[in-house]
Amino acid sequence: MSKTSRRVVFGVLLIVTLVVSTGGALGYLGRLTLVFDRHPGKPLAIVEEVPGPPDGPNCPIDARYFDEDPRGLRPEVLEAWLALRTKASEQGVQLCLNDGKRSRQQQQAEFDEAVEKFGTEELASKYVLNPPDRSMHVIGFAVDVQPIESAKWVEKNGSTLGWCRRYENEQWHFEYNSGYLTGGCPALIPSATGS
């Protein structure tokens, strides 16, 4: 191999190493998330599984989701949500509130839709709590954050402001509890119903 060829190979390897190292560092800092979207502009399968309002203002960074008004959250939860959103924004992350406070009627409608989708109340109850008053959304302590890259940021950084992911089967669902500020996040449970 000639001296020039070795220089070119060395230069290419150096550039590749720098790009991979920079990407790794940005990923570790939560500033870069690589996502493979097989069908650009089409909803991913997970979008169909994500509860949320039937309509509303689109999430500015991913129009497959909504960014609803946090109205209805308990006052301390609303304050914590606004603080979380501010902290995320300071780190270049935008959080969309895809689903916040739900009425009992909304929760019941979601359960009824799940029964229709899965065929039985038993299967539906693995995904949607019933009766409605069991839902942390209904009592104003929960938010569903989208897109998933933003939810990952909340999972990594939210506990310092009292927000923790609670369920293995819902990457987007976070609950506020002031006890999480000092005690940290509890272990994940399989689903809202515990199964």
PDB file of C-alpha atoms in Angstrom, residues 86-164:
ATOM      1  CA  THR A  86     -38.873  23.868  31.689  1.00  0.00           C
ATOM      2  CA  LYS A  87     -35.944  21.627  32.689  1.00  0.00           C
ATOM      3  CA  ALA A  88     -36.366  19.588  29.505  1.00  0.00           C
ATOM      4  CA  SER A  89     -36.499  22.725  27.381  1.00  0.00           C
ATOM      5  CA  GLU A  90     -33.291  24.010  28.995  1.00  0.00           C
ATOM      6  CA  GLN A  91     -31.639  20.778  27.816  1.00  0.00           C
ATOM      7  CA  GLY A  92     -33.039  21.049  24.293  1.00  0.00           C
ATOM      8  CA  VAL A  93     -35.822  18.477  24.790  1.00  0.00           C
ATOM      9  CA  GLN A  94     -39.471  19.178  24.038  1.00  0.00           C
ATOM     10  CA  LEU A  95     -42.145  17.250  25.944  1.00  0.00           C
ATOM     11  CA  CYS A  96     -45.639  16.814  24.549  1.00  0.00           C
ATOM     12  CA  LEU A  97     -48.463  16.031  26.946  1.00  0.00           C
ATOM     13  CA  ASN A  98     -50.246  13.403  24.868  1.00  0.00           C
ATOM     14  CA  ASP A  99     -52.646  12.555  27.696  1.00  0.00           C
ATOM     15  CA  GLY A 100     -53.045  14.185  31.088  1.00  0.00           C
ATOM     16  CA  LYS A 101     -56.145  14.547  33.215  1.00  0.00           C
ATOM     17  CA  ARG A 102     -59.015  12.299  32.156  1.00  0.00           C
ATOM     18  CA  SER A 103     -62.626  12.417  33.235  1.00  0.00           C
ATOM     19  CA  ARG A 104     -64.306   9.276  34.548  1.00  0.00           C
ATOM     20  CA  GLN A 105     -66.246   9.168  31.281  1.00  0.00           C
ATOM     21  CA  GLN A 106     -63.045   9.287  29.201  1.00  0.00           C
ATOM     22  CA  GLN A 107     -61.517   6.480  31.253  1.00  0.00           C
ATOM     23  CA  GLN A 108     -64.668   4.373  30.939  1.00  0.00           C
ATOM     24  CA  ALA A 109     -64.749   4.989  27.177  1.00  0.00           C
ATOM     25  CA  GLU A 110     -61.117   3.847  26.913  1.00  0.00           C
ATOM     26  CA  PHE A 111     -61.942   0.696  28.839  1.00  0.00           C
ATOM     27  CA  ASP A 112     -64.983   0.018  26.648  1.00  0.00           C
ATOM     28  CA  GLU A 113     -62.835   0.471  23.511  1.00  0.00           C
ATOM     29  CA  ALA A 114     -60.259  -1.947  24.938  1.00  0.00           C
ATOM     30  CA  VAL A 115     -62.994  -4.531  25.587  1.00  0.00           C
ATOM     31  CA  GLU A 116     -64.093  -4.165  21.975  1.00  0.00           C
ATOM     32  CA  LYS A 117     -60.506  -4.438  20.730  1.00  0.00           C
ATOM     33  CA  PHE A 118     -59.413  -7.400  22.901  1.00  0.00           C
ATOM     34  CA  GLY A 119     -62.728  -9.220  23.186  1.00  0.00           C
ATOM     35  CA  THR A 120     -63.035  -9.571  26.963  1.00  0.00           C
ATOM     36  CA  GLU A 121     -62.995  -7.366  30.048  1.00  0.00           C
ATOM     37  CA  GLU A 122     -60.211  -9.514  31.480  1.00  0.00           C
ATOM     38  CA  LEU A 123     -57.889  -8.835  28.539  1.00  0.00           C
ATOM     39  CA  ALA A 124     -58.930  -5.176  28.364  1.00  0.00           C
ATOM     40  CA  SER A 125     -58.105  -4.718  32.042  1.00  0.00           C
ATOM     41  CA  LYS A 126     -54.454  -5.543  31.302  1.00  0.00           C
ATOM     42  CA  TYR A 127     -54.258  -2.251  29.416  1.00  0.00           C
ATOM     43  CA  VAL A 128     -56.908   0.074  30.861  1.00  0.00           C
ATOM     44  CA  LEU A 129     -57.917   0.413  34.501  1.00  0.00           C
ATOM     45  CA  ASN A 130     -61.523  -0.077  35.485  1.00  0.00           C
ATOM     46  CA  PRO A 131     -63.391   1.222  37.456  1.00  0.00           C
ATOM     47  CA  PRO A 132     -62.241   4.674  36.316  1.00  0.00           C
ATOM     48  CA  ASP A 133     -61.375   6.027  39.784  1.00  0.00           C
ATOM     49  CA  ARG A 134     -58.404   3.623  39.960  1.00  0.00           C
ATOM     50  CA  SER A 135     -56.629   5.532  37.164  1.00  0.00           C
ATOM     51  CA  MET A 136     -53.968   8.049  38.164  1.00  0.00           C
ATOM     52  CA  HIS A 137     -55.066  10.043  35.089  1.00  0.00           C
ATOM     53  CA  VAL A 138     -58.577  10.373  36.517  1.00  0.00           C
ATOM     54  CA  ILE A 139     -57.327  11.570  39.895  1.00  0.00           C
ATOM     55  CA  GLY A 140     -54.858  13.982  38.255  1.00  0.00           C
ATOM     56  CA  PHE A 141     -51.432  12.520  39.094  1.00  0.00           C
ATOM     57  CA  ALA A 142     -50.375  11.064  35.714  1.00  0.00           C
ATOM     58  CA  VAL A 143     -49.233  12.237  32.305  1.00  0.00           C
ATOM     59  CA  ASP A 144     -48.394  10.420  29.097  1.00  0.00           C
ATOM     60  CA  VAL A 145     -45.360  11.984  27.437  1.00  0.00           C
ATOM     61  CA  GLN A 146     -44.620  11.727  23.729  1.00  0.00           C
ATOM     62  CA  PRO A 147     -42.711  11.222  21.531  1.00  0.00           C
ATOM     63  CA  ILE A 148     -40.911   8.222  23.003  1.00  0.00           C
ATOM     64  CA  GLU A 149     -37.523   9.976  22.770  1.00  0.00           C
ATOM     65  CA  SER A 150     -38.923  12.671  25.078  1.00  0.00           C
ATOM     66  CA  ALA A 151     -40.385  10.030  27.409  1.00  0.00           C
ATOM     67  CA  LYS A 152     -36.932   8.428  27.630  1.00  0.00           C
ATOM     68  CA  TRP A 153     -35.534  11.781  28.739  1.00  0.00           C
ATOM     69  CA  VAL A 154     -38.218  12.007  31.467  1.00  0.00           C
ATOM     70  CA  GLU A 155     -37.412   8.489  32.649  1.00  0.00           C
ATOM     71  CA  LYS A 156     -33.738   9.426  32.947  1.00  0.00           C
ATOM     72  CA  ASN A 157     -34.190  12.912  34.472  1.00  0.00           C
ATOM     73  CA  GLY A 158     -37.706  13.221  35.898  1.00  0.00           C
ATOM     74  CA  SER A 159     -37.193  11.730  39.354  1.00  0.00           C
ATOM     75  CA  THR A 160     -35.322  14.843  40.489  1.00  0.00           C
ATOM     76  CA  LEU A 161     -38.638  16.671  40.058  1.00  0.00           C
ATOM     77  CA  GLY A 162     -40.888  13.888  41.390  1.00  0.00           C
ATOM     78  CA  TRP A 163     -41.790  12.131  38.110  1.00  0.00           C
ATOM     79  CA  CYS A 164     -41.356   8.389  37.649  1.00  0.00           C
TER      80      CYS A 164
END
